[in-house]
Short mmCIF file of C-alpha atoms in Angstrom, two decimals:
data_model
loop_
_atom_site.label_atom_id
_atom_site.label_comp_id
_atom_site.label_asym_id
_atom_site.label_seq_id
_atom_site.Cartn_x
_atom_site.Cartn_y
_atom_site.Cartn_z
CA UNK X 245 59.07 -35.11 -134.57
CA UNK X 246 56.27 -33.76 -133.27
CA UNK X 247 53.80 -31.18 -135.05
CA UNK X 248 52.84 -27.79 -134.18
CA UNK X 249 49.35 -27.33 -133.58
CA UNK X 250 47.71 -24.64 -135.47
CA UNK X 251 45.30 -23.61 -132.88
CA UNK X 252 42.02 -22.76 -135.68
CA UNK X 253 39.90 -21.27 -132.32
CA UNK X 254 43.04 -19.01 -131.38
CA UNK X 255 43.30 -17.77 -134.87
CA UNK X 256 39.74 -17.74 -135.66
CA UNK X 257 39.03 -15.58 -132.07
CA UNK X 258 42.16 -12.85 -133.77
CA UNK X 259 40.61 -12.56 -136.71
CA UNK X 260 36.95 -12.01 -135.79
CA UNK X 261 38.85 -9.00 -133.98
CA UNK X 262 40.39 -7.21 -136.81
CA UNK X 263 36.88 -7.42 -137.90
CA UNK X 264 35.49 -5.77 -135.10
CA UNK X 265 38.39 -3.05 -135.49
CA UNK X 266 37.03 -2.62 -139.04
CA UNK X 267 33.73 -2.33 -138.21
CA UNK X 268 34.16 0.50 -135.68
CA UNK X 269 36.18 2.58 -138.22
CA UNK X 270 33.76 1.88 -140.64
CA UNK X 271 30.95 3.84 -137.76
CA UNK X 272 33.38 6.10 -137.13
CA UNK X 273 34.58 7.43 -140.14
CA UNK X 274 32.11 6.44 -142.38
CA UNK X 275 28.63 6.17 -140.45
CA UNK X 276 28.77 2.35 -142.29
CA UNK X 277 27.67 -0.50 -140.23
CA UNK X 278 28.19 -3.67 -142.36
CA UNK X 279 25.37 -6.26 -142.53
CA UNK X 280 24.78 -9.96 -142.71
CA UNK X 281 21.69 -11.34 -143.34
CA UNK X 282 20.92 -14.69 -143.27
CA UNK X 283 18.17 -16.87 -144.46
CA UNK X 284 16.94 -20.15 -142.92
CA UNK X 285 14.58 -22.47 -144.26
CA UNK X 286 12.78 -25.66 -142.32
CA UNK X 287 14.05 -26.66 -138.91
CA UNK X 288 17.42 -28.75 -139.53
CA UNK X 289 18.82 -28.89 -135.90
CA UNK X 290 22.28 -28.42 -137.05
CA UNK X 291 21.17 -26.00 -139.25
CA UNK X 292 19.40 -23.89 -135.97
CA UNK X 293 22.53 -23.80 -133.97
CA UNK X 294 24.78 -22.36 -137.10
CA UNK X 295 22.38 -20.14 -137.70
CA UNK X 296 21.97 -19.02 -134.02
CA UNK X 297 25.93 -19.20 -133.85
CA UNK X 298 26.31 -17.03 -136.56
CA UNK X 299 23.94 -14.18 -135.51
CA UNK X 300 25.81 -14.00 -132.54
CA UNK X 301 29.10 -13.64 -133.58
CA UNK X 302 27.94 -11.14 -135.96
CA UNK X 303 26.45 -8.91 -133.15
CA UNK X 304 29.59 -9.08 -131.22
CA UNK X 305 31.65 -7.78 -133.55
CA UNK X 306 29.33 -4.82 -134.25
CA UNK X 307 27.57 -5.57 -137.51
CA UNK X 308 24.03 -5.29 -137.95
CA UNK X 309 22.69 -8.95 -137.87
CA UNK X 310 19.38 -9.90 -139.68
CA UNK X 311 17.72 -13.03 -139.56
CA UNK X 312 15.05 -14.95 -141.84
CA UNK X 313 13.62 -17.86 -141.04
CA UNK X 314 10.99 -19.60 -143.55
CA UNK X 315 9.04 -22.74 -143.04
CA UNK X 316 10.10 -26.08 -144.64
CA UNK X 317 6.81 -26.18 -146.62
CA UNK X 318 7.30 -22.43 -148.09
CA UNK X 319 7.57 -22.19 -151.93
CA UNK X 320 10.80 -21.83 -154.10
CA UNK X 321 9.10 -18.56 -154.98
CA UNK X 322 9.14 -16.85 -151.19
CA UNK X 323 12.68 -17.59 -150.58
CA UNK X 324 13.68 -15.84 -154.46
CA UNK X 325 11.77 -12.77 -153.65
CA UNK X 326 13.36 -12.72 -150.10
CA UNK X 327 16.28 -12.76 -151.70
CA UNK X 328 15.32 -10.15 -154.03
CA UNK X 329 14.34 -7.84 -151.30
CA UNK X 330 17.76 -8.24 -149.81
CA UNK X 331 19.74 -7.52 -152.95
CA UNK X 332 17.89 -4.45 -152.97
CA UNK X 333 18.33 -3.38 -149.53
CA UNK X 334 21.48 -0.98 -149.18
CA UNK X 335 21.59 -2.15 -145.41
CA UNK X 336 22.57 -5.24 -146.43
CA UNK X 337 26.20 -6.08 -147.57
CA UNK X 338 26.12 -9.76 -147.31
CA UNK X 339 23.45 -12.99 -147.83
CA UNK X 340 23.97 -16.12 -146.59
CA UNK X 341 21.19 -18.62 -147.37
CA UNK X 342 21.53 -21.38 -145.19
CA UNK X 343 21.89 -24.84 -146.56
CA UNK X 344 20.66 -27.57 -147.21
CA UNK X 345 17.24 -26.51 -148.47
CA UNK X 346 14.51 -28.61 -148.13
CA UNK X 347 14.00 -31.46 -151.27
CA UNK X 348 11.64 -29.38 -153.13
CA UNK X 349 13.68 -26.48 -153.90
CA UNK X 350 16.48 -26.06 -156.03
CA UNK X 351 20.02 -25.12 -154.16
CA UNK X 352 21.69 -23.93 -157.50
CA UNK X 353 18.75 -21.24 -158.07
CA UNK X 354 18.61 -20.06 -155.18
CA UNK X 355 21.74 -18.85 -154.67
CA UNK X 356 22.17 -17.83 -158.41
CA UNK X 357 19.90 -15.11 -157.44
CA UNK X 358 21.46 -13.69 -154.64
CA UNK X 359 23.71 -10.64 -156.07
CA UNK X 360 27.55 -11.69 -156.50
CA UNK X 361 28.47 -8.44 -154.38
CA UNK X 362 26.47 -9.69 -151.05
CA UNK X 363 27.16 -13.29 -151.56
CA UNK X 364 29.54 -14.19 -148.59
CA UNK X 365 29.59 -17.76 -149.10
CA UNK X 366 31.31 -17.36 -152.68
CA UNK X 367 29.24 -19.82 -154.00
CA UNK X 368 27.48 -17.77 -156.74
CA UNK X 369 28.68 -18.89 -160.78
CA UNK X 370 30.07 -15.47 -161.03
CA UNK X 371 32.62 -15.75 -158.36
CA UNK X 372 33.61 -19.23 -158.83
CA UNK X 373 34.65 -18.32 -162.40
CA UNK X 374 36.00 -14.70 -161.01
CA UNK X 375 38.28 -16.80 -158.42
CA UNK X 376 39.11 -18.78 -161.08
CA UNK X 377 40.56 -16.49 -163.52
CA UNK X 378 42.54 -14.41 -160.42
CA UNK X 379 40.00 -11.46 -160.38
CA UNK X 380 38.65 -10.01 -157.20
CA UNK X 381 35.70 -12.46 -155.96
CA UNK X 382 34.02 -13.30 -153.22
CA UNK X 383 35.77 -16.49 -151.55
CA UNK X 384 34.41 -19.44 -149.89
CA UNK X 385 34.82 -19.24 -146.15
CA UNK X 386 36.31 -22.45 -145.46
CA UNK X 387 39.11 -22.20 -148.17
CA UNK X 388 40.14 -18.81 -147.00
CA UNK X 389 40.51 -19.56 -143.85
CA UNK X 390 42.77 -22.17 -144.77
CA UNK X 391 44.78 -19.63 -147.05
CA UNK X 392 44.67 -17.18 -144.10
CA UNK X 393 46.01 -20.25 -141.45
CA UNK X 394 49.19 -21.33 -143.80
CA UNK X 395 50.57 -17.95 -144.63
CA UNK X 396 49.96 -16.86 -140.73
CA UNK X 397 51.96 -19.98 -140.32
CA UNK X 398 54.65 -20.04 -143.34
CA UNK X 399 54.31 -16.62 -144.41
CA UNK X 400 55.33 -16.85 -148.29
CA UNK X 401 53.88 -19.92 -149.90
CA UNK X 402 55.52 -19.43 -153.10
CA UNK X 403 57.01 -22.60 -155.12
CA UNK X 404 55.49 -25.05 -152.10
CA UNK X 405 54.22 -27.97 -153.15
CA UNK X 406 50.59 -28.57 -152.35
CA UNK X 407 48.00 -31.25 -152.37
CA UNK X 408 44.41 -30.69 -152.10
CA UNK X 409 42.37 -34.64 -151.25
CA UNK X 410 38.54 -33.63 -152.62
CA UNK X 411 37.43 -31.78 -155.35
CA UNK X 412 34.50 -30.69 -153.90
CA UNK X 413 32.94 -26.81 -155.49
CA UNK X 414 32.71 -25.46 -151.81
CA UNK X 415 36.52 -26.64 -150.91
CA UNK X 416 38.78 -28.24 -153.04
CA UNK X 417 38.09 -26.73 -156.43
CA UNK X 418 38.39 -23.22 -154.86
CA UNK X 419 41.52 -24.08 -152.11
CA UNK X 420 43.53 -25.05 -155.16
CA UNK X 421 42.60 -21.50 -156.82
CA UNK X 422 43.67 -19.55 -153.86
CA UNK X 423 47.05 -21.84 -153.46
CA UNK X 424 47.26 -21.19 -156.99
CA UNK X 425 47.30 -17.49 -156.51
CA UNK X 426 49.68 -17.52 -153.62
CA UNK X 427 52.16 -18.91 -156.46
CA UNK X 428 52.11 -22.65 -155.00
CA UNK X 429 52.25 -25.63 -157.11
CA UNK X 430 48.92 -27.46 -156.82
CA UNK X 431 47.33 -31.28 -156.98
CA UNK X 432 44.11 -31.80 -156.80
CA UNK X 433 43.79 -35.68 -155.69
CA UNK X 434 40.43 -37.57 -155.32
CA UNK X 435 38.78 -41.35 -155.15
CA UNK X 436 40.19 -41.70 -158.60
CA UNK X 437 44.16 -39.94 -158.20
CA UNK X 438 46.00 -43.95 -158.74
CA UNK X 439 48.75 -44.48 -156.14
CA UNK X 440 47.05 -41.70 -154.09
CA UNK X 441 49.03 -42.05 -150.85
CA UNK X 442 52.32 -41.49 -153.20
CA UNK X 443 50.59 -38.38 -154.67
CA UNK X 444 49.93 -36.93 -151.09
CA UNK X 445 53.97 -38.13 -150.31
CA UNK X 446 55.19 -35.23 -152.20
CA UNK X 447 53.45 -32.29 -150.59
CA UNK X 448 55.02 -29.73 -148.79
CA UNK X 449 50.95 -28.57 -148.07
CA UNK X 450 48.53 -31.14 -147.38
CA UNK X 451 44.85 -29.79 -147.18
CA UNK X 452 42.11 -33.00 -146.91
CA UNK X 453 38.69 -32.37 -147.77
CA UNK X 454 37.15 -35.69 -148.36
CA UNK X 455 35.09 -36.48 -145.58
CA UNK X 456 36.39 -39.55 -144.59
CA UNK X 457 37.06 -40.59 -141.16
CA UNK X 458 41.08 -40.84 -140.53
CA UNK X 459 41.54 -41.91 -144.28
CA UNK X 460 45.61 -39.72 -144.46
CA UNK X 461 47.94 -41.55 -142.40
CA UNK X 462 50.80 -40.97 -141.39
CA UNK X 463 52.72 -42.83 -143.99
CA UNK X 464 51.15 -40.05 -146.66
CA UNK X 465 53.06 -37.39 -145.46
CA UNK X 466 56.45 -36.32 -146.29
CA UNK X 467 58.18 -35.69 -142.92
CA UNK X 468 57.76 -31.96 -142.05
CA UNK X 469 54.54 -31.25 -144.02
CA UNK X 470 51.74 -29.03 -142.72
CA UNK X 471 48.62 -30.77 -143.07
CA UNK X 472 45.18 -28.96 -143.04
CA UNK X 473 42.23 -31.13 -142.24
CA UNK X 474 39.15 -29.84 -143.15
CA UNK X 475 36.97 -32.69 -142.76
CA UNK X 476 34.85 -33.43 -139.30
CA UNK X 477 33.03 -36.68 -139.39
CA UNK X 478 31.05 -38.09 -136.54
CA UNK X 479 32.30 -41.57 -135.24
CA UNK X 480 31.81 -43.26 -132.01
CA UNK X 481 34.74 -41.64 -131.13
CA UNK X 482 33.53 -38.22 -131.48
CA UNK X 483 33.96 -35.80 -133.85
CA UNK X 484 37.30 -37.03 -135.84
CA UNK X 485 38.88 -35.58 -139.31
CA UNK X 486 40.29 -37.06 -142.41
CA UNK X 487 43.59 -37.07 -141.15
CA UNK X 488 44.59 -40.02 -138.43
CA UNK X 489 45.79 -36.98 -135.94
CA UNK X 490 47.93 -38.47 -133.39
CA UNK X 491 50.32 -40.81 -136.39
CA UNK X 492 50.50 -38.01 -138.72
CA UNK X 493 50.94 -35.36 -135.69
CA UNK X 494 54.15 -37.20 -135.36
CA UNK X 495 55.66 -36.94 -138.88
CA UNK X 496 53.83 -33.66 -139.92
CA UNK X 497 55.77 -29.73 -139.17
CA UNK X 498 52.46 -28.67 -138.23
CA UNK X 499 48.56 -29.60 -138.36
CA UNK X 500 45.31 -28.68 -137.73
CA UNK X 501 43.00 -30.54 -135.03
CA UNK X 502 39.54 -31.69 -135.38
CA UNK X 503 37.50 -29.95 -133.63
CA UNK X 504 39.52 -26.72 -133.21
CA UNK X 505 41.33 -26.31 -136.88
CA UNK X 506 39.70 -25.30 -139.63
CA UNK X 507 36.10 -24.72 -138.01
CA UNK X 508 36.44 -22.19 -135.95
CA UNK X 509 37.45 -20.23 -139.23
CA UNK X 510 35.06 -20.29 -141.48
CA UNK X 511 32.66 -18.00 -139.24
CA UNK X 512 35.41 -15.85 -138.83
CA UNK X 513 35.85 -15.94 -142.43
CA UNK X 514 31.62 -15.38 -142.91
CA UNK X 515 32.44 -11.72 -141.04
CA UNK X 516 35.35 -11.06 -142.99
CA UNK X 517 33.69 -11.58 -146.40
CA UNK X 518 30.53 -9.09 -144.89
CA UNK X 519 33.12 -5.92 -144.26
CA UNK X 520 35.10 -6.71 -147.61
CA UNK X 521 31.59 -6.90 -148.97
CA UNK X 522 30.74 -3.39 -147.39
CA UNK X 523 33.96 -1.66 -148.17
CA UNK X 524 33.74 -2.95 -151.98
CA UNK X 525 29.70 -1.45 -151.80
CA UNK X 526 30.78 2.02 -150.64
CA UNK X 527 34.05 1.76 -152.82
CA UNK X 528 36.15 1.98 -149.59
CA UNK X 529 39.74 0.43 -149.28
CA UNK X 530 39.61 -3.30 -148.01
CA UNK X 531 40.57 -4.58 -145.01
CA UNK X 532 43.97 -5.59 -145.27
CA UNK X 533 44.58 -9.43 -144.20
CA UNK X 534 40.40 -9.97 -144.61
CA UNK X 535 40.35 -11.61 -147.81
CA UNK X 536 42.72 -13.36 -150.45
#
Protein backbone atom coordinates (compact mmCIF):
# COMPACT_ATOMS: atom_id res chain seq x y z
CA UNK A 1 0.00 0.00 0.00
CA UNK A 2 0.99 3.14 -0.71
CA UNK A 3 -0.49 6.52 0.82
CA UNK A 4 -2.13 9.35 -0.76
CA UNK A 5 -0.45 12.47 -0.33
CA UNK A 6 -2.47 15.24 1.00
CA UNK A 7 -0.87 17.97 -0.88
CA UNK A 8 -1.11 20.91 2.37
CA UNK A 9 0.35 23.74 -0.44
CA UNK A 10 -2.47 22.60 -3.00
CA UNK A 11 -5.09 22.87 -0.38
CA UNK A 12 -3.67 25.70 1.45
CA UNK A 13 -3.31 27.80 -2.23
CA UNK A 14 -7.66 26.76 -2.60
CA UNK A 15 -8.42 27.98 0.42
CA UNK A 16 -6.59 31.31 0.57
CA UNK A 17 -8.95 31.68 -2.61
CA UNK A 18 -12.32 31.29 -1.16
CA UNK A 19 -10.89 33.92 0.99
CA UNK A 20 -10.17 36.20 -1.61
CA UNK A 21 -13.81 35.44 -3.06
CA UNK A 22 -15.04 36.53 0.40
CA UNK A 23 -13.22 39.42 0.61
CA UNK A 24 -14.41 40.92 -2.71
CA UNK A 25 -18.09 40.34 -1.76
CA UNK A 26 -17.45 41.70 1.40
CA UNK A 27 -16.21 45.32 -0.92
CA UNK A 28 -18.81 44.73 -2.98
CA UNK A 29 -21.75 44.33 -1.11
CA UNK A 30 -20.78 45.59 1.98
CA UNK A 31 -17.98 48.37 1.45
CA UNK A 32 -16.04 45.88 4.29
CA UNK A 33 -12.46 45.24 3.73
CA UNK A 34 -11.32 42.80 6.50
CA UNK A 35 -8.06 43.54 8.38
CA UNK A 36 -5.11 41.83 9.93
CA UNK A 37 -2.83 43.46 11.92
CA UNK A 38 0.08 42.12 13.18
CA UNK A 39 2.54 42.97 15.83
CA UNK A 40 6.27 42.15 15.91
CA UNK A 41 8.57 42.58 18.60
CA UNK A 42 12.70 42.29 18.48
CA UNK A 43 14.34 40.93 15.37
CA UNK A 44 13.92 36.94 15.53
CA UNK A 45 14.95 35.99 11.90
CA UNK A 46 12.36 33.40 11.67
CA UNK A 47 10.13 35.56 13.20
CA UNK A 48 10.93 38.46 10.15
CA UNK A 49 10.18 36.13 7.35
CA UNK A 50 6.59 34.94 8.96
CA UNK A 51 5.88 38.13 9.53
CA UNK A 52 6.90 39.39 6.02
CA UNK A 53 5.13 36.10 4.67
CA UNK A 54 2.11 36.88 6.27
CA UNK A 55 1.66 40.53 5.15
CA UNK A 56 1.92 39.35 1.86
CA UNK A 57 -0.46 36.84 1.62
CA UNK A 58 -2.79 39.07 3.30
CA UNK A 59 -2.44 41.78 0.54
CA UNK A 60 -3.02 39.29 -2.12
CA UNK A 61 -6.06 38.23 -1.12
CA UNK A 62 -7.41 41.79 -0.72
CA UNK A 63 -7.43 42.53 2.98
CA UNK A 64 -6.06 45.52 4.41
CA UNK A 65 -2.65 44.45 5.95
CA UNK A 66 -1.09 46.44 8.92
CA UNK A 67 2.11 45.94 10.35
CA UNK A 68 3.85 46.79 13.86
CA UNK A 69 7.08 46.29 14.54
CA UNK A 70 8.56 47.22 18.17
CA UNK A 71 12.09 46.98 19.36
CA UNK A 72 13.32 44.05 21.53
CA UNK A 73 14.15 46.49 24.37
CA UNK A 74 10.47 48.20 24.31
CA UNK A 75 8.43 47.85 27.57
CA UNK A 76 5.58 45.30 28.36
CA UNK A 77 3.62 48.52 28.62
CA UNK A 78 4.03 49.77 24.67
CA UNK A 79 3.08 46.53 23.25
CA UNK A 80 -0.45 46.47 25.82
CA UNK A 81 -1.42 49.88 24.71
CA UNK A 82 -0.65 48.88 21.02
CA UNK A 83 -2.80 46.39 21.54
CA UNK A 84 -5.30 48.53 23.08
CA UNK A 85 -5.30 50.88 20.20
CA UNK A 86 -6.05 47.99 17.92
CA UNK A 87 -8.98 46.59 19.86
CA UNK A 88 -10.34 49.88 19.46
CA UNK A 89 -9.80 50.40 15.91
CA UNK A 90 -13.00 49.30 13.82
CA UNK A 91 -10.51 48.80 10.81
CA UNK A 92 -9.17 46.12 12.41
CA UNK A 93 -10.87 42.61 12.55
CA UNK A 94 -7.98 40.54 13.54
CA UNK A 95 -4.49 40.75 15.90
CA UNK A 96 -1.88 38.58 15.65
CA UNK A 97 1.02 39.30 18.03
CA UNK A 98 3.87 37.56 16.88
CA UNK A 99 5.64 35.13 19.12
CA UNK A 100 7.99 34.47 20.97
CA UNK A 101 8.35 37.76 22.83
CA UNK A 102 11.42 38.75 24.07
CA UNK A 103 12.38 37.26 27.96
CA UNK A 104 11.19 40.25 29.68
CA UNK A 105 7.68 40.26 28.79
CA UNK A 106 5.01 38.10 29.66
CA UNK A 107 3.38 35.93 26.57
CA UNK A 108 0.16 35.05 28.63
CA UNK A 109 -0.62 38.96 29.19
CA UNK A 110 -0.12 39.97 26.28
CA UNK A 111 -2.35 38.20 24.44
CA UNK A 112 -5.00 38.18 27.31
CA UNK A 113 -5.45 41.67 26.28
CA UNK A 114 -6.03 41.45 22.83
CA UNK A 115 -10.05 41.33 22.40
CA UNK A 116 -11.39 37.59 21.90
CA UNK A 117 -13.30 38.91 18.67
CA UNK A 118 -9.89 40.03 16.74
CA UNK A 119 -7.80 37.32 18.14
CA UNK A 120 -6.99 35.09 15.04
CA UNK A 121 -4.60 32.91 16.64
CA UNK A 122 -7.36 31.50 19.15
CA UNK A 123 -5.10 31.63 21.79
CA UNK A 124 -6.96 34.06 24.12
CA UNK A 125 -8.54 32.14 27.70
CA UNK A 126 -11.88 33.01 26.38
CA UNK A 127 -11.75 30.99 23.28
CA UNK A 128 -9.88 28.11 24.51
CA UNK A 129 -12.67 27.55 27.08
CA UNK A 130 -15.41 28.69 24.23
CA UNK A 131 -13.84 25.80 21.88
CA UNK A 132 -13.98 23.78 24.64
CA UNK A 133 -17.49 23.79 25.60
CA UNK A 134 -18.64 23.64 21.55
CA UNK A 135 -19.53 27.42 21.35
CA UNK A 136 -18.51 29.59 18.47
CA UNK A 137 -14.66 30.61 19.09
CA UNK A 138 -11.97 31.67 17.46
CA UNK A 139 -9.74 28.50 16.45
CA UNK A 140 -6.12 27.98 16.36
CA UNK A 141 -4.80 28.04 12.84
CA UNK A 142 -2.85 25.00 12.79
CA UNK A 143 -5.66 22.70 14.24
CA UNK A 144 -8.17 23.94 11.77
CA UNK A 145 -6.38 23.43 9.09
CA UNK A 146 -5.99 20.01 10.04
CA UNK A 147 -9.90 19.71 10.61
CA UNK A 148 -10.34 21.46 7.22
CA UNK A 149 -7.55 18.76 5.43
CA UNK A 150 -9.40 15.39 6.88
CA UNK A 151 -12.96 16.21 6.08
CA UNK A 152 -11.72 17.62 2.44
CA UNK A 153 -10.22 14.21 2.46
CA UNK A 154 -12.88 11.78 4.32
CA UNK A 155 -15.72 14.00 4.27
CA UNK A 156 -17.80 12.76 7.48
CA UNK A 157 -15.52 12.01 10.37
CA UNK A 158 -18.13 10.75 12.55
CA UNK A 159 -17.44 7.54 14.90
CA UNK A 160 -13.51 7.54 13.49
CA UNK A 161 -11.18 6.77 15.78
CA UNK A 162 -8.56 9.40 16.41
CA UNK A 163 -5.28 9.91 18.11
CA UNK A 164 -3.78 13.15 18.83
CA UNK A 165 0.54 12.53 20.00
CA UNK A 166 1.10 16.11 22.10
CA UNK A 167 -0.94 17.90 24.29
CA UNK A 168 0.37 21.01 23.57
CA UNK A 169 -2.44 24.43 24.21
CA UNK A 170 -1.67 25.67 20.58
CA UNK A 171 -2.30 21.98 18.94
CA UNK A 172 -3.20 19.06 20.65
CA UNK A 173 -5.50 20.26 23.40
CA UNK A 174 -7.54 22.19 20.76
CA UNK A 175 -7.24 19.36 17.61
CA UNK A 176 -8.89 16.96 20.00
CA UNK A 177 -11.80 19.68 20.62
CA UNK A 178 -12.46 20.17 17.00
CA UNK A 179 -12.27 16.13 16.33
CA UNK A 180 -14.44 16.09 19.19
CA UNK A 181 -16.98 18.26 17.55
CA UNK A 182 -16.86 16.53 14.23
CA UNK A 183 -18.34 13.52 16.43
CA UNK A 184 -14.89 11.47 16.36
CA UNK A 185 -13.70 9.45 19.17
CA UNK A 186 -10.55 11.08 20.56
CA UNK A 187 -6.99 10.10 22.44
CA UNK A 188 -4.91 12.40 23.47
CA UNK A 189 -1.38 10.46 23.84
CA UNK A 190 1.86 12.09 25.20
CA UNK A 191 5.57 11.21 26.79
CA UNK A 192 3.57 9.61 29.53
CA UNK A 193 0.46 7.48 27.35
CA UNK A 194 2.27 3.60 28.56
CA UNK A 195 2.45 1.26 25.54
CA UNK A 196 2.16 4.41 23.35
CA UNK A 197 2.87 2.84 19.94
CA UNK A 198 -0.24 0.35 20.81
CA UNK A 199 -2.33 3.47 21.67
CA UNK A 200 -1.47 5.11 18.20
CA UNK A 201 -2.26 1.20 16.63
CA UNK A 202 -5.86 1.79 16.98
CA UNK A 203 -6.45 5.04 15.14
CA UNK A 204 -8.33 5.40 12.20
CA UNK A 205 -6.82 9.41 12.48
CA UNK A 206 -3.40 9.91 13.46
CA UNK A 207 -2.47 13.67 14.01
CA UNK A 208 1.40 14.02 15.68
CA UNK A 209 2.26 17.08 17.32
CA UNK A 210 5.23 16.33 19.42
CA UNK A 211 8.09 17.73 17.85
CA UNK A 212 10.16 14.94 17.55
CA UNK A 213 12.13 14.04 14.62
CA UNK A 214 10.58 10.70 12.87
CA UNK A 215 9.47 9.43 16.41
CA UNK A 216 5.72 7.43 14.57
CA UNK A 217 6.84 4.62 12.59
CA UNK A 218 5.43 2.73 10.60
CA UNK A 219 4.68 -0.10 12.92
CA UNK A 220 2.21 2.60 14.89
CA UNK A 221 -0.17 2.72 12.35
CA UNK A 222 -3.04 0.56 11.68
CA UNK A 223 -2.86 -0.22 7.91
CA UNK A 224 -5.03 2.36 6.06
CA UNK A 225 -4.82 5.24 8.61
CA UNK A 226 -4.48 8.89 7.61
CA UNK A 227 -1.79 10.35 9.48
CA UNK A 228 -1.40 14.19 9.95
CA UNK A 229 2.05 15.35 10.88
CA UNK A 230 2.23 18.53 12.24
CA UNK A 231 5.60 18.64 13.51
CA UNK A 232 8.76 20.17 11.34
CA UNK A 233 12.04 19.71 13.04
CA UNK A 234 15.36 20.68 11.59
CA UNK A 235 17.89 17.72 11.17
CA UNK A 236 20.83 17.36 8.99
CA UNK A 237 18.56 16.01 6.75
CA UNK A 238 16.47 18.97 6.34
CA UNK A 239 13.41 19.88 7.53
CA UNK A 240 11.76 16.32 8.65
CA UNK A 241 8.33 15.65 10.77
CA UNK A 242 7.33 13.42 13.56
CA UNK A 243 6.26 10.84 11.40
CA UNK A 244 9.15 8.50 9.62
CA UNK A 245 7.42 9.50 6.03
CA UNK A 246 8.59 7.08 3.57
CA UNK A 247 7.79 3.57 6.25
CA UNK A 248 4.58 4.90 7.35
CA UNK A 249 3.76 6.32 3.65
CA UNK A 250 3.66 2.67 2.94
CA UNK A 251 1.13 1.36 5.52
CA UNK A 252 -0.85 4.69 5.96
CA UNK A 253 -4.39 5.49 3.40
CA UNK A 254 -3.10 8.84 3.27
CA UNK A 255 -0.52 11.44 4.91
CA UNK A 256 0.71 14.63 5.09
CA UNK A 257 4.46 15.60 4.01
CA UNK A 258 6.88 17.68 5.79
CA UNK A 259 7.39 20.48 4.31
CA UNK A 260 4.19 20.78 2.25
CA UNK A 261 1.33 19.30 4.82
CA UNK A 262 0.16 21.01 7.45
CA UNK A 263 2.27 24.36 6.96
CA UNK A 264 1.14 25.73 4.19
CA UNK A 265 -2.29 25.82 6.16
CA UNK A 266 -2.05 27.56 8.94
CA UNK A 267 -1.54 31.00 6.96
CA UNK A 268 -4.33 30.08 5.03
CA UNK A 269 -6.10 29.41 8.12
CA UNK A 270 -4.60 33.11 9.71
CA UNK A 271 -6.89 34.73 6.59
CA UNK A 272 -9.71 32.64 7.20
CA UNK A 273 -10.02 33.43 10.92
CA UNK A 274 -9.61 37.55 9.77
CA UNK A 275 -12.97 37.37 7.36
CA UNK A 276 -14.88 35.07 9.97
CA UNK A 277 -13.59 37.69 12.36
CA UNK A 278 -15.05 40.55 10.08
CA UNK A 279 -18.29 38.92 9.20
CA UNK A 280 -18.94 38.07 13.07
CA UNK A 281 -17.95 42.21 13.71
CA UNK A 282 -20.54 43.47 11.20
CA UNK A 283 -22.96 40.52 12.20
CA UNK A 284 -22.73 39.19 8.58
CA UNK A 285 -23.24 35.41 7.68
CA UNK A 286 -19.84 33.42 7.80
CA UNK A 287 -18.03 32.11 5.24
CA UNK A 288 -19.10 28.75 4.72
CA UNK A 289 -16.08 26.08 4.83
CA UNK A 290 -13.78 29.10 6.68
CA UNK A 291 -13.97 27.95 10.08
CA UNK A 292 -15.03 24.82 12.26
Amino acid sequence: MTATVIDGKAFAAKVRAKVGTHVARLKDEHGITPGLAVVLVGEDPASQVYVKMKGKMTKEVGMLSLEYRLNADADEDDVLRLVADLNANPEVHGILVQLPLPKHMEEAKVLAAIDPAKDVDGFHISNVGLLATGQKAMIPCTPLGCLMMLRDHHGDLSGMNAVVIGRSNIVGKPMAQLLLGDSCTVTIAHSRTRDLAEVVRRADIVVAAVGRPRMVGAGWIKPGATVIDVGINRTDDGLVGDVDYAPVAEVAGAITPVPGGVGPMTIACLLANTVTACCRANDLAEPDGLTA
